[in-house]
Coordinates of C-alpha atoms and ligand atoms in Angstrom, one line a residue:
X1 CA -45.3 103.9 -108.9
X2 CA -45.4 107.6 -110.0
X3 CA -48.5 108.1 -108.0
X4 CA -46.6 107.3 -104.8
X5 CA -43.5 109.3 -105.8
X6 CA -45.7 112.3 -106.5
X7 CA -47.5 112.0 -103.2
X8 CA -44.3 111.8 -101.3
X9 CA -42.7 114.7 -103.1
X10 CA -45.9 116.8 -102.6
X11 CA -46.2 116.1 -98.9
X12 CA -42.9 115.1 -97.3
X13 CA -40.3 117.8 -96.6
X14 CA -37.6 117.3 -99.1
X15 CA -34.5 116.4 -97.1
X16 CA -33.7 113.4 -99.2
X17 CA -33.0 112.9 -102.9
X18 CA -34.8 109.5 -103.1
X19 CA -34.1 107.0 -105.8
X20 CA -37.0 106.3 -108.2
X21 CA -38.3 103.1 -106.7
X22 CA -41.3 102.4 -104.5
X23 CA -40.8 99.4 -102.3
X24 CA -43.8 97.4 -101.2
X25 CA -42.5 94.3 -99.4
X26 CA -39.4 92.4 -98.4
X27 CA -38.7 88.7 -98.4
X28 CA -35.5 87.2 -96.9
X29 CA -32.8 89.4 -98.4
X30 CA -34.8 90.7 -101.3
X31 CA -37.0 93.8 -101.8
X32 CA -40.0 94.0 -104.2
X33 CA -41.3 97.3 -105.7
X34 CA -44.8 98.2 -106.8
X35 CA -44.0 97.1 -110.4
X36 CA -43.2 93.6 -109.2
X37 CA -39.4 94.0 -109.7
X38 CA -37.1 92.1 -107.3
X39 CA -34.0 93.6 -105.8
X40 CA -31.2 91.9 -103.9
X41 CA -30.7 94.1 -100.9
X42 CA -27.1 95.0 -99.9
X43 CA -28.2 98.1 -97.9
X44 CA -30.7 96.5 -95.5
X45 CA -32.2 99.8 -94.6
X46 CA -28.7 101.2 -93.8
X47 CA -27.7 98.3 -91.6
X48 CA -31.0 97.8 -89.9
X49 CA -32.5 94.6 -91.2
X50 CA -29.8 92.3 -89.9
X51 CA -32.1 89.2 -89.7
X52 CA -33.6 89.8 -93.1
X53 CA -37.2 90.5 -94.0
X54 CA -38.9 87.2 -93.1
X55 CA -37.5 85.8 -89.9
X56 CA -40.4 83.8 -88.7
X57 CA -39.8 84.1 -85.0
X58 CA -39.2 87.9 -85.3
X59 CA -42.4 88.5 -87.2
X60 CA -44.4 86.2 -84.8
X61 CA -43.2 88.0 -81.7
X62 CA -43.8 91.4 -83.2
X63 CA -47.4 90.4 -84.2
X64 CA -47.9 88.9 -80.7
X65 CA -46.6 92.1 -79.0
X66 CA -48.8 94.3 -81.2
X67 CA -51.9 92.4 -80.1
X68 CA -50.8 92.5 -76.4
X69 CA -49.4 95.9 -75.6
X70 CA -47.7 98.6 -77.7
X71 CA -47.1 101.4 -75.2
X72 CA -47.4 102.4 -71.6
X73 CA -44.8 105.1 -71.0
X74 CA -41.9 105.0 -68.5
X75 CA -44.1 105.9 -65.6
X76 CA -44.6 102.1 -65.2
X77 CA -42.7 98.9 -65.7
X78 CA -43.5 96.5 -68.6
X79 CA -42.5 92.9 -69.2
X80 CA -40.9 93.3 -72.6
X81 CA -38.5 96.0 -71.7
X82 CA -37.5 94.1 -68.5
X83 CA -36.4 91.1 -70.6
X84 CA -34.7 93.3 -73.3
X85 CA -32.7 95.2 -70.7
X86 CA -31.4 92.1 -69.0
X87 CA -30.4 90.5 -72.3
X88 CA -28.8 93.7 -73.8
X89 CA -26.8 94.4 -70.6
X90 CA -25.5 90.9 -70.6
X91 CA -24.6 90.7 -74.3
X92 CA -22.8 94.1 -74.2
X93 CA -21.0 93.5 -70.9
X94 CA -22.1 97.0 -69.8
X95 CA -23.9 97.8 -66.5
X96 CA -27.1 99.8 -67.3
X97 CA -29.0 100.7 -70.4
X98 CA -31.3 103.6 -71.4
X99 CA -33.6 102.9 -74.4
X100 CA -34.1 105.5 -77.1
X101 CA -36.0 105.6 -80.4
X102 CA -33.1 106.3 -82.7
X103 CA -29.3 106.5 -83.0
X104 CA -29.1 110.2 -82.7
X105 CA -31.1 110.1 -79.5
X106 CA -28.7 107.6 -78.1
X107 CA -25.8 110.0 -78.9
X108 CA -27.7 112.8 -77.2
X109 CA -28.1 110.6 -74.1
X110 CA -24.4 109.6 -74.2
X111 CA -23.4 113.3 -74.3
X112 CA -25.7 114.1 -71.4
X113 CA -24.2 111.2 -69.4
X114 CA -20.6 112.4 -69.7
X115 CA -21.6 116.0 -69.0
X116 CA -23.6 115.0 -65.9
X117 CA -20.7 112.9 -64.7
X118 CA -18.3 115.8 -65.0
X119 CA -20.8 118.1 -63.3
X120 CA -21.2 115.7 -60.4
X121 CA -17.5 115.1 -60.0
X122 CA -16.0 118.6 -60.7
X123 CA -19.0 121.0 -60.7
X124 CA -19.8 123.5 -63.4
X125 CA -17.2 124.0 -66.1
X126 CA -16.4 124.6 -69.7
X127 CA -15.9 121.0 -70.5
X128 CA -14.7 119.6 -73.8
X129 CA -15.3 116.6 -75.9
X130 CA -13.0 115.2 -78.6
X131 CA -14.6 113.8 -81.7
X132 CA -13.2 112.9 -85.1
X133 CA -12.9 114.2 -88.6
X134 CA -15.2 112.3 -91.0
X135 CA -17.3 111.0 -88.1
X136 CA -21.1 110.7 -88.3
X137 CA -23.2 110.6 -85.2
X138 CA -26.7 111.8 -86.3
X139 CA -28.7 114.9 -87.2
X140 CA -30.0 116.3 -83.9
X141 CA -28.1 119.3 -82.6
X142 CA -26.0 117.5 -80.0
X143 CA -25.1 114.6 -82.4
X144 CA -24.3 117.2 -85.1
X145 CA -22.0 118.9 -82.7
X146 CA -19.7 115.9 -82.6
X147 CA -20.1 115.0 -86.3
X148 CA -17.0 115.8 -88.2
X149 CA -18.6 116.9 -91.4
X150 CA -18.5 120.7 -92.0
X151 CA -21.3 120.7 -94.6
X152 CA -23.7 119.1 -92.2
X153 CA -22.8 121.4 -89.3
X154 CA -22.4 124.8 -90.9
X155 CA -26.1 125.8 -91.4
X156 CA -26.9 125.0 -87.8
X157 CA -24.1 126.9 -86.0
X158 CA -23.7 127.6 -83.1
X159 CA -23.8 124.1 -82.0
X160 CA -22.5 122.6 -78.6
X161 CA -19.4 124.4 -77.4
X162 CA -16.2 122.7 -76.5
X163 CA -16.1 120.0 -79.3
X164 CA -12.7 119.5 -80.9
X165 CA -12.0 117.2 -83.9
X166 CA -9.0 114.9 -84.1
X167 CA -7.8 112.9 -87.1
X168 CA -9.0 109.3 -87.1
X169 CA -6.4 106.6 -86.5
X170 CA -3.9 109.3 -85.5
X171 CA -3.2 109.1 -81.8
X172 CA -0.9 112.1 -81.8
X173 CA -3.6 114.4 -83.0
X174 CA -5.8 113.1 -80.1
X175 CA -3.1 113.8 -77.6
X176 CA -2.6 117.3 -78.8
X177 CA -6.2 118.2 -78.1
X178 CA -6.3 116.9 -74.5
X179 CA -6.4 119.4 -71.7
X180 CA -7.7 119.6 -68.1
X181 CA -11.2 120.3 -69.4
X182 CA -11.5 117.2 -71.7
X183 CA -14.2 115.0 -70.3
X184 CA -14.9 112.5 -73.1
X185 CA -13.7 111.1 -76.4
X186 CA -16.4 109.9 -78.8
X187 CA -15.7 107.7 -81.8
X188 CA -17.1 105.1 -84.1
X189 CA -15.0 101.8 -84.1
X190 CA -15.6 101.9 -87.9
X191 CA -16.6 105.2 -89.5
X192 CA -19.6 104.2 -91.7
X193 CA -20.9 107.3 -93.4
X194 CA -17.5 108.8 -93.4
X195 CA -16.1 106.3 -95.8
X196 CA -16.0 102.9 -94.1
X197 CA -12.8 103.8 -92.3
X198 CA -11.8 101.0 -89.9
X199 CA -10.4 102.1 -86.6
X200 CA -7.3 100.0 -86.0
X201 CA -7.1 97.8 -82.9
X202 CA -3.9 99.7 -82.0
X203 CA -5.6 103.1 -82.3
X204 CA -8.7 102.1 -80.4
X205 CA -6.6 100.6 -77.6
X206 CA -4.4 103.7 -77.5
X207 CA -7.5 105.9 -77.2
X208 CA -8.7 103.7 -74.3
X209 CA -5.3 104.0 -72.6
X210 CA -5.3 107.8 -72.9
X211 CA -8.8 107.9 -71.5
X212 CA -7.8 105.8 -68.5
X213 CA -4.7 107.8 -67.8
X214 CA -6.4 111.2 -68.0
X215 CA -9.8 110.4 -66.4
X216 CA -11.5 110.9 -69.7
X217 CA -14.7 109.0 -70.6
X218 CA -14.7 106.8 -73.7
X219 CA -17.9 106.8 -75.8
X220 CA -18.0 104.2 -78.5
X221 CA -20.7 104.7 -81.2
X222 CA -21.6 101.2 -82.4
X223 CA -24.8 102.3 -84.1
X224 CA -23.7 101.2 -87.6
X225 CA -20.8 98.8 -86.9
X226 CA -22.4 97.0 -83.9
X227 CA -25.0 94.3 -83.4
X228 CA -23.1 91.6 -85.2
X229 CA -22.0 93.4 -88.3
X230 CA -18.3 92.7 -87.8
X231 CA -18.7 89.2 -86.2
X232 CA -18.9 90.1 -82.5
X233 CA -22.0 91.6 -80.9
X234 CA -20.2 94.9 -80.6
X235 CA -16.9 95.5 -82.4
X236 CA -15.0 96.8 -79.3
X237 CA -15.6 93.3 -77.7
X238 CA -13.1 91.8 -80.2
X239 CA -10.3 93.8 -78.6
X240 CA -11.3 93.5 -75.0
X241 CA -11.7 97.3 -74.8
X242 CA -13.9 98.6 -71.9
X243 CA -15.8 101.8 -73.0
X244 CA -17.6 103.9 -70.5
X245 CA -20.6 104.5 -72.8
X246 CA -21.8 102.5 -75.8
X247 CA -24.4 103.7 -78.3
X248 CA -26.5 101.3 -80.3
X249 CA -29.4 101.4 -82.7
X250 CA -30.2 100.3 -86.3
X251 CA -30.0 96.4 -86.3
X252 CA -30.8 96.3 -82.6
X253 CA -34.5 96.4 -83.5
X254 CA -34.4 94.7 -86.9
X255 CA -36.8 97.4 -88.3
X256 CA -38.6 98.4 -85.1
X257 CA -37.3 101.8 -84.2
X258 CA -35.1 101.5 -81.1
X259 CA -31.8 102.8 -79.9
X260 CA -29.9 102.6 -76.6
X261 CA -27.0 104.0 -74.7
X262 CA -25.3 101.7 -72.3
X263 CA -23.0 102.8 -69.4
X264 CA -20.5 101.1 -67.2
X265 CA -20.7 100.8 -63.4
X266 CA -19.0 104.1 -62.7
X267 CA -21.5 106.0 -64.8
X268 CA -24.4 104.0 -63.7
X269 CA -23.8 105.3 -60.2
X270 CA -22.6 108.8 -61.0
X271 CA -24.5 110.4 -64.0
X272 CA -28.1 110.6 -64.9
X273 CA -30.6 110.6 -62.0
X274 CA -34.4 110.7 -61.9
X275 CA -35.4 114.0 -63.5
X276 CA -32.2 114.3 -65.6
X277 CA -33.4 112.5 -68.7
X278 CA -36.6 111.0 -70.2
X279 CA -38.6 109.9 -73.2
X280 CA -42.2 109.1 -73.9
X281 CA -41.7 106.3 -76.4
X282 CA -38.1 105.1 -75.6
X283 CA -38.2 101.6 -74.1
X284 CA -41.8 100.9 -75.1
X285 CA -43.0 97.3 -75.0
X286 CA -42.8 96.8 -78.8
X287 CA -39.2 98.0 -78.9
X288 CA -38.4 95.8 -76.0
X289 CA -39.8 92.8 -77.6
X290 CA -37.9 93.5 -80.8
X291 CA -34.5 93.8 -79.0
X292 CA -35.2 90.8 -76.9
X293 CA -36.1 88.7 -79.9
X294 CA -33.1 89.9 -81.9
X295 CA -30.8 88.8 -79.1
X296 CA -32.5 85.5 -78.8
X297 CA -32.3 84.8 -82.5
X298 CA -28.6 85.8 -82.5
X299 CA -28.1 83.0 -80.0
X300 CA -30.4 80.4 -81.5
X301 CA -29.3 80.8 -85.1
X302 CA -25.6 81.5 -84.3
X303 CA -25.7 84.8 -86.3
X304 CA -22.2 85.8 -85.1
X305 CA -20.8 82.4 -86.3
X306 CA -22.5 82.9 -89.6
X307 CA -21.2 86.5 -90.0
X308 CA -17.7 85.3 -89.3
X309 CA -17.9 82.5 -91.9
X310 CA -19.6 84.4 -94.6
X311 CA -17.4 87.5 -94.2
X312 CA -14.4 85.6 -95.4
X313 CA -16.2 84.6 -98.6
X314 CA -17.5 88.2 -99.0
X315 CA -13.9 89.6 -98.6
X316 CA -12.5 87.1 -101.2
X317 CA -15.1 88.0 -103.8
X318 CA -14.6 91.7 -103.2
X319 CA -10.8 91.3 -103.5
X320 CA -11.2 89.5 -106.8
X321 CA -13.5 92.2 -108.0
X322 CA -11.0 94.9 -106.9
X323 CA -8.2 93.2 -108.8
X324 CA -10.4 93.0 -112.0
X325 CA -11.2 96.7 -112.3
X326 CA -8.5 99.4 -112.2
X327 CA -10.9 102.1 -111.0
X328 CA -11.4 100.3 -107.7
X329 CA -8.7 101.8 -105.6
X330 CA -9.2 100.1 -102.2
X331 CA -11.2 97.5 -100.4
X332 CA -12.3 98.9 -97.0
X333 CA -14.2 97.7 -94.0
X334 CA -14.6 94.6 -92.0
X335 CA -17.1 91.8 -91.7
X336 CA -20.3 92.7 -93.4
X337 CA -19.6 96.5 -93.4
X338 CA -17.6 96.9 -96.5
X339 CA -16.6 99.6 -98.9
X340 CA -14.9 99.9 -102.3
X341 CA -13.1 103.2 -102.9
X342 CA -13.5 104.2 -106.5
X343 CA -11.4 106.5 -108.6
X344 CA -12.8 110.0 -108.8
X345 CA -13.9 109.8 -112.4
X346 CA -16.1 106.7 -111.6
X347 CA -18.9 108.4 -109.7
X348 CA -20.2 106.2 -106.9
X349 CA -23.7 107.8 -107.2
X350 CA -23.9 106.6 -110.8
X351 CA -22.9 103.1 -109.9
X352 CA -25.6 103.1 -107.2
X353 CA -28.2 104.1 -109.7
X354 CA -27.1 101.6 -112.3
X355 CA -27.1 98.9 -109.7
X356 CA -30.7 99.7 -108.8
X357 CA -31.7 99.4 -112.5
X358 CA -30.0 96.0 -112.4
X359 CA -32.0 94.8 -109.3
X360 CA -29.4 95.5 -106.6
X361 CA -29.4 98.0 -103.8
X362 CA -26.0 99.3 -102.6
X363 CA -25.2 102.4 -100.7
X364 CA -22.5 105.1 -100.9
X365 CA -20.2 106.7 -98.3
X366 CA -18.0 109.8 -98.2
X367 CA -14.9 109.7 -100.4
X368 CA -16.4 108.1 -103.5
X369 CA -16.9 104.8 -101.6
X370 CA -19.4 102.2 -102.6
X371 CA -20.8 100.8 -99.3
X372 CA -22.2 97.4 -98.6
X373 CA -24.4 96.6 -95.6
X374 CA -26.2 93.4 -96.4
X375 CA -28.5 91.6 -94.0
X376 CA -26.3 89.4 -91.7
X377 CA -28.0 86.3 -93.0
X378 CA -26.7 86.5 -96.6
X379 CA -25.3 83.3 -98.1
X380 CA -22.7 82.7 -100.7
X381 CA -25.3 82.6 -103.5
X382 CA -26.4 86.1 -102.6
X383 CA -22.8 87.4 -102.7
X384 CA -22.3 85.7 -106.1
X385 CA -25.5 87.3 -107.4
X386 CA -24.4 90.7 -106.0
X387 CA -21.0 90.5 -107.7
X388 CA -22.6 89.7 -111.1
X389 CA -25.1 92.6 -110.8
X390 CA -22.3 94.9 -109.8
X391 CA -20.1 93.9 -112.7
X392 CA -23.1 94.6 -115.0
X393 CA -23.5 98.0 -113.4
X394 CA -19.8 98.9 -113.7
Ligands
PLP1 C1 -22.4 105.7 -86.5 C2 -23.8 106.4 -86.5 N1 -24.1 107.1 -85.4 C3 -25.4 107.6 -85.3 C4 -26.2 107.6 -86.4 C5 -27.6 108.2 -86.3 O1 -28.6 107.2 -86.1 P1 -30.1 107.6 -86.5 O2 -30.2 107.9 -88.0 O3 -30.9 106.4 -86.1 O4 -30.5 108.8 -85.7 C6 -25.9 106.8 -87.5 C7 -26.8 106.7 -88.7 O5 -26.4 106.4 -89.8 C8 -24.6 106.2 -87.6 O6 -24.2 105.5 -88.6

């Protein structure tokens, strides 16, 4: 184990304080380290491995695609991305998709889309975008520009001009920031990194209304909360909201790097044109096969039905836990994206470390929140096992 840790520390630029474990393989909802220890995984690679580590159909299709064709570039068509695009457009209810390699790239694309729309419609201008305090949209410069975390942004100033931050779930603070130059509002239906803050249905609908009334484009970042995590394919679909742009990544590829931004009809016709945007890897056959397979498995195995059913049990068990420990201040989140807000003196980082020692991976989020992002296929026994391991760690 130490050999691998030393090699990583020696060679990889230190932008992460990694935990002292070296994973070698995964099986269903468990991870195994080089020492043969088994870990129940309630992080799933930060919400990526929705279908678990050993879905047979997924592995078979990835192996098949690897032996057929990995990459061709976007100079040509390929079979896998054709299928993936049709399925993703259908399941999202959007009109067109652009495939990227990551979440941050999807955000970059979304920002370019709204800028291009404004440019086409109104010409050059000092356009503004409203984002939210405590939001997280990624680490590239455009995505950082709309990320409401001063510590992440400060060393990289100046970022994109014209970004203003409103308070989440506070419609008045949004209204105050709107002016004639506002072209878009970008928000996560649930803020994941920012503390598992759930955007209320009322707030999300109000934002949609304001956008419609003021010719402002609505970008919903479903990178963490989407792809089944809260029981619908995308969370906005629960409320009948119609965004102009949706960003997606993480669980979309179940471990194969892929992201996407999707646009509605208005933007499909009036934003990015040939020459405005591109990517070498984005939408490669392997990514296409992964997306296509994920969507097929969602249907065949009724993943959404399972998430809805198991979420109720998860919530009950977390509620019981919260009532047992006085340092748990609040149960947050929805579906299988959950958080426990802990009292300041009970440091979440210490609990995360202890849990790892006890064979459980859990994550943290801002505001001393313990964050759970289990694979979507977890069963009651896994939730029971997690609760036991967490109690031991407390
Ligand atoms: C809501 C949200 N948006 C964007 C991103 C950035 O995605 P990526 O790390 O794939 O660039 C993340 C990553 O955690 C996220 O949670």
